[in-house]
Coordinates of C-alpha atoms in Angstrom, one line a residue:
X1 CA 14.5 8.1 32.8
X2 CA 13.5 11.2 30.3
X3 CA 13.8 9.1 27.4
X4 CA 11.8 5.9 28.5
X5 CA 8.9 8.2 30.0
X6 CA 9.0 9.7 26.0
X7 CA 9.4 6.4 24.8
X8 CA 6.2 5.5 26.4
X9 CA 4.1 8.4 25.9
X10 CA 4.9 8.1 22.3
X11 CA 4.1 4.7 22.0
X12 CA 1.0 5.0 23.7
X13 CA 0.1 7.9 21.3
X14 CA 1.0 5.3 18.2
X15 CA -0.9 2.5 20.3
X16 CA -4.4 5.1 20.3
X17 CA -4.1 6.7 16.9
X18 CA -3.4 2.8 15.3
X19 CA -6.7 1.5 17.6
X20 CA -8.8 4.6 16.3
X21 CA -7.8 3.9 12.7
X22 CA -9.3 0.2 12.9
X23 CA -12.2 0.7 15.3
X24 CA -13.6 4.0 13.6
X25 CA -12.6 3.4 10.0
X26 CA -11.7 0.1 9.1
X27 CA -13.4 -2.8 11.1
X28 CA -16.5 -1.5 10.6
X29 CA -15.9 -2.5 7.1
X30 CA -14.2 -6.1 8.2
X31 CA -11.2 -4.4 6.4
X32 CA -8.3 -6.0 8.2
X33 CA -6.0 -3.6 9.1
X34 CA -2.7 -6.4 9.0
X35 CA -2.2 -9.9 9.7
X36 CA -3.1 -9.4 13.5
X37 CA -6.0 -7.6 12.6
X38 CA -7.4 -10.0 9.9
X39 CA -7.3 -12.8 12.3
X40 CA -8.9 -11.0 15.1
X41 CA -11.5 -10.2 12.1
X42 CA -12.0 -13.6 11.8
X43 CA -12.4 -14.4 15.3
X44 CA -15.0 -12.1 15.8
X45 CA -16.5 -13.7 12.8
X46 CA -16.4 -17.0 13.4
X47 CA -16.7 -17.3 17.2
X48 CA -18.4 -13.4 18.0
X49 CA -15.1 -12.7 20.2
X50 CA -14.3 -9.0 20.8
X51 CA -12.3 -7.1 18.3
X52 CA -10.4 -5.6 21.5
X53 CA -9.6 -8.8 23.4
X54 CA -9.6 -10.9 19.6
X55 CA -6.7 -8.6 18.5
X56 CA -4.8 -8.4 22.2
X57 CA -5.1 -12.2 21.9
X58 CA -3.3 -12.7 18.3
X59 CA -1.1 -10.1 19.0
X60 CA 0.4 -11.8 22.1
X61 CA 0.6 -15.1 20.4
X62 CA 4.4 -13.5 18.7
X63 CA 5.8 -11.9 21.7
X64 CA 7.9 -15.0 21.8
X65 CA 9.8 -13.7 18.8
X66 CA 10.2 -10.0 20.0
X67 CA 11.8 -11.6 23.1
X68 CA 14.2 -13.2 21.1
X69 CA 15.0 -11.2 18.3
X70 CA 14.1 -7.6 19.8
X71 CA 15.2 -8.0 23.4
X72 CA 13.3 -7.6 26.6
X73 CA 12.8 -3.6 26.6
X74 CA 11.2 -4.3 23.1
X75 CA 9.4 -7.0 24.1
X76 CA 8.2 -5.3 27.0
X77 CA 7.1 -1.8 25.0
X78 CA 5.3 -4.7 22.4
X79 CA 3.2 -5.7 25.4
X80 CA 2.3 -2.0 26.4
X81 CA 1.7 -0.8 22.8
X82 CA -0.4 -3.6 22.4
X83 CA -2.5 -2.8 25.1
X84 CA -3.1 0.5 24.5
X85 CA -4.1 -0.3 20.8
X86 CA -6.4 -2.9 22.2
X87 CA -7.9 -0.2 24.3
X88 CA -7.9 2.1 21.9
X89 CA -10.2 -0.5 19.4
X90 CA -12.6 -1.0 22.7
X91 CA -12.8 3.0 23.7
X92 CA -13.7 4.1 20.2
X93 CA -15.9 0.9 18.9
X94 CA -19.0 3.6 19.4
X95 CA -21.6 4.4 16.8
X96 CA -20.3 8.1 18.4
X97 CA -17.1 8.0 16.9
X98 CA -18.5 7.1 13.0
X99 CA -18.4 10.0 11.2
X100 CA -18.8 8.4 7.7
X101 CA -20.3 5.7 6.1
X102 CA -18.7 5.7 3.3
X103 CA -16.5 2.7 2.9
X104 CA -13.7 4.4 0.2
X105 CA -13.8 7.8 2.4
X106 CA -13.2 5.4 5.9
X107 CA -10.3 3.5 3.9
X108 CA -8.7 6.7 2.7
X109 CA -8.7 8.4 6.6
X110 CA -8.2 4.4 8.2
X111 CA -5.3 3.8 6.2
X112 CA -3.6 7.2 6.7
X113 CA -3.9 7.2 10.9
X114 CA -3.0 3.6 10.5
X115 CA 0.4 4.1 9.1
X116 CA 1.2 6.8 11.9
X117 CA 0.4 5.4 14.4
X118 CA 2.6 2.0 13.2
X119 CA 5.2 4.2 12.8
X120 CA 5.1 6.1 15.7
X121 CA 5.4 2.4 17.4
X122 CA 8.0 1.0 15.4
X123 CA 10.5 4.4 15.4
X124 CA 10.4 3.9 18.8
X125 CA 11.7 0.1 18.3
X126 CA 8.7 -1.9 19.5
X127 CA 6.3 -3.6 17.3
X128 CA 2.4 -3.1 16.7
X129 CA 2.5 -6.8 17.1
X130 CA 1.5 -9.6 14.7
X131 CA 3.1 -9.1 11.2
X132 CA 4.7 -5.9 12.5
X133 CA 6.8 -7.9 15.2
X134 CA 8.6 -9.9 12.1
X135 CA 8.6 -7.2 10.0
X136 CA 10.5 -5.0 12.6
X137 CA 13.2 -8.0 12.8
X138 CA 13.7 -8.2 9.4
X139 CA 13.7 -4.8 9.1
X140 CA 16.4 -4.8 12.2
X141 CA 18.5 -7.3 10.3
X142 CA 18.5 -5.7 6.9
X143 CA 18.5 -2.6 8.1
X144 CA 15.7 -1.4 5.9
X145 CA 12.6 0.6 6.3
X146 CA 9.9 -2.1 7.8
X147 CA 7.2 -0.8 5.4
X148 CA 7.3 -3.6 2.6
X149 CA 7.9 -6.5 4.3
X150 CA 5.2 -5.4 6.1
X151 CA 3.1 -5.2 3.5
X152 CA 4.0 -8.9 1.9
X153 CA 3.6 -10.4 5.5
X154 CA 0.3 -9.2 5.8
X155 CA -1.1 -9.9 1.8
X156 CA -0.9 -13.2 2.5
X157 CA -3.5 -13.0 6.4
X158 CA -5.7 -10.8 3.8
X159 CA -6.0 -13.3 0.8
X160 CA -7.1 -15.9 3.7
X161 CA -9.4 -13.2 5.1
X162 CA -11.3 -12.2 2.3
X163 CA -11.8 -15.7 0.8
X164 CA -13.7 -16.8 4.2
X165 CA -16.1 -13.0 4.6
X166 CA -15.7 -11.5 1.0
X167 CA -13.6 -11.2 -1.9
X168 CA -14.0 -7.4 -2.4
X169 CA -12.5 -7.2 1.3
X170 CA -8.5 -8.3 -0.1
X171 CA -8.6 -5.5 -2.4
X172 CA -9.3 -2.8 0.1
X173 CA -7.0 -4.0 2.5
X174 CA -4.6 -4.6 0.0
X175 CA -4.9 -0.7 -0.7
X176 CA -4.9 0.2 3.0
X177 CA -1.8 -1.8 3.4
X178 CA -0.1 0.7 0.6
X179 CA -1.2 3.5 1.7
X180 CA -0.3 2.8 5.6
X181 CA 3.1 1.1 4.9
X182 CA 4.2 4.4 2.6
X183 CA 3.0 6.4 5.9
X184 CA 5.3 3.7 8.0
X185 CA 8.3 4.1 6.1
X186 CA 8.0 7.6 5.6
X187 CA 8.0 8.3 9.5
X188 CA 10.7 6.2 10.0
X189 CA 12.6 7.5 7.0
X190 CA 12.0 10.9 8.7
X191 CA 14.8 12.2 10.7
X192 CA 12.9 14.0 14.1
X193 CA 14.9 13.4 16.9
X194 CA 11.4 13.1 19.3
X195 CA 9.8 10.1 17.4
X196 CA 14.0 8.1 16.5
X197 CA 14.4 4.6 17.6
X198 CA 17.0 3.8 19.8
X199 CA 18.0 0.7 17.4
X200 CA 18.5 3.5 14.7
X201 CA 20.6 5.7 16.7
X202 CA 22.9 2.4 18.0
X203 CA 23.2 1.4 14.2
X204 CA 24.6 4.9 13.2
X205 CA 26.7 5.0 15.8
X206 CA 28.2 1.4 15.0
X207 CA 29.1 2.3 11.5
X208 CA 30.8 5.7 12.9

């Protein structure tokens, strides 16, 4: 019971710091912040949808696959991390919460909270959703850091992206994507008892 109510207060952390990171410093820009959050980019482009309800909508589209390949408890802290990121992107999409305008000084501090908060998510052994749901199998089956298959996952939504709004727009996200995925495998690299996955722990124990 201790351990799922940390679980969950650590995930929603991840869930707020990762909605904060796109909503104050990256959308703004239509920087995509990964595959989920290209496409919900795009939505809100093309049909004026939300970026809150565009990104809880794309992200729910691959719960399918965290059901099957991460199990239910996964699958179910996907749903909740989801959420609260979604909530996050609404409760900070305020002219308030802008402190810059600077688009290289927004990337820099975007990309950073970005890649803690994903990692906050995924060393608890949920996914961010989108990209970070497959990239959390593979990462589960190789047992490897989920950082760069992160990363090539989501080149591909931001190639798409930027060739519909704007060129310019791939090679900021493409630098977003470094610097947040070193953040990502960094955290999960880092060996803190208070933010380990329980998939981690269960591997280690296996090989013992």
């Amino acid at each position: 019971m201790v351990n799922s109510f940390r679980t969950y207060i650590l995930i929603t952390c991840g869930g707020l710091i990762q909605g904060m990171a796109m909503a104050v410093f990256l959308f703004p820009h239509s920087i995509p912040s990964g595959g989920a959050g290209g496409l919900a980019v795009l939505l809100n482009y093309w049909l004026n949808i939300p970026l809150s309800f565009a990104l809880w909508l794309v992200n729910f589209s691959l719960l399918v696959a965290a059901i099957k390949w991460l199990g239910n408890a996964s699958a179910i802290g996907t749903m909740y991390g989801i959420t609260i990121t979604s909530l996050g992107v609404h409760l900070f999409s305020f002219p308030l919460y802008r402190p810059y305008e600077n688009v290289w000084i927004d990337l820099a501090f975007g990309s950073v909270l970005l890649g803690i908060g994903v990692g906050i998510l995924l060393r608890q052994g949920v996914s961010n959703g989108g990209m970070g749901v497959i990239a959390l199998i593979i990462a589960k089956i190789k047992e490897i850091p989920p950082g760069k298959p992160l990363f090539l996952l989501n080149g591909s939504i931001f190639v798409f992206t930027a060739s519909i709004i704007a060129w310019p727009i791939v090679i900021q996200a493409l630098l977003s994507q470094w610097v947040s995925t070193r953040m990502v495998d960094y955290l999960f690299k880092l060996d803190l008892y208070f933010v380990k996955a329980p998939f981690i722990s269960l591997r280690k124990s296996r090989k013992k």
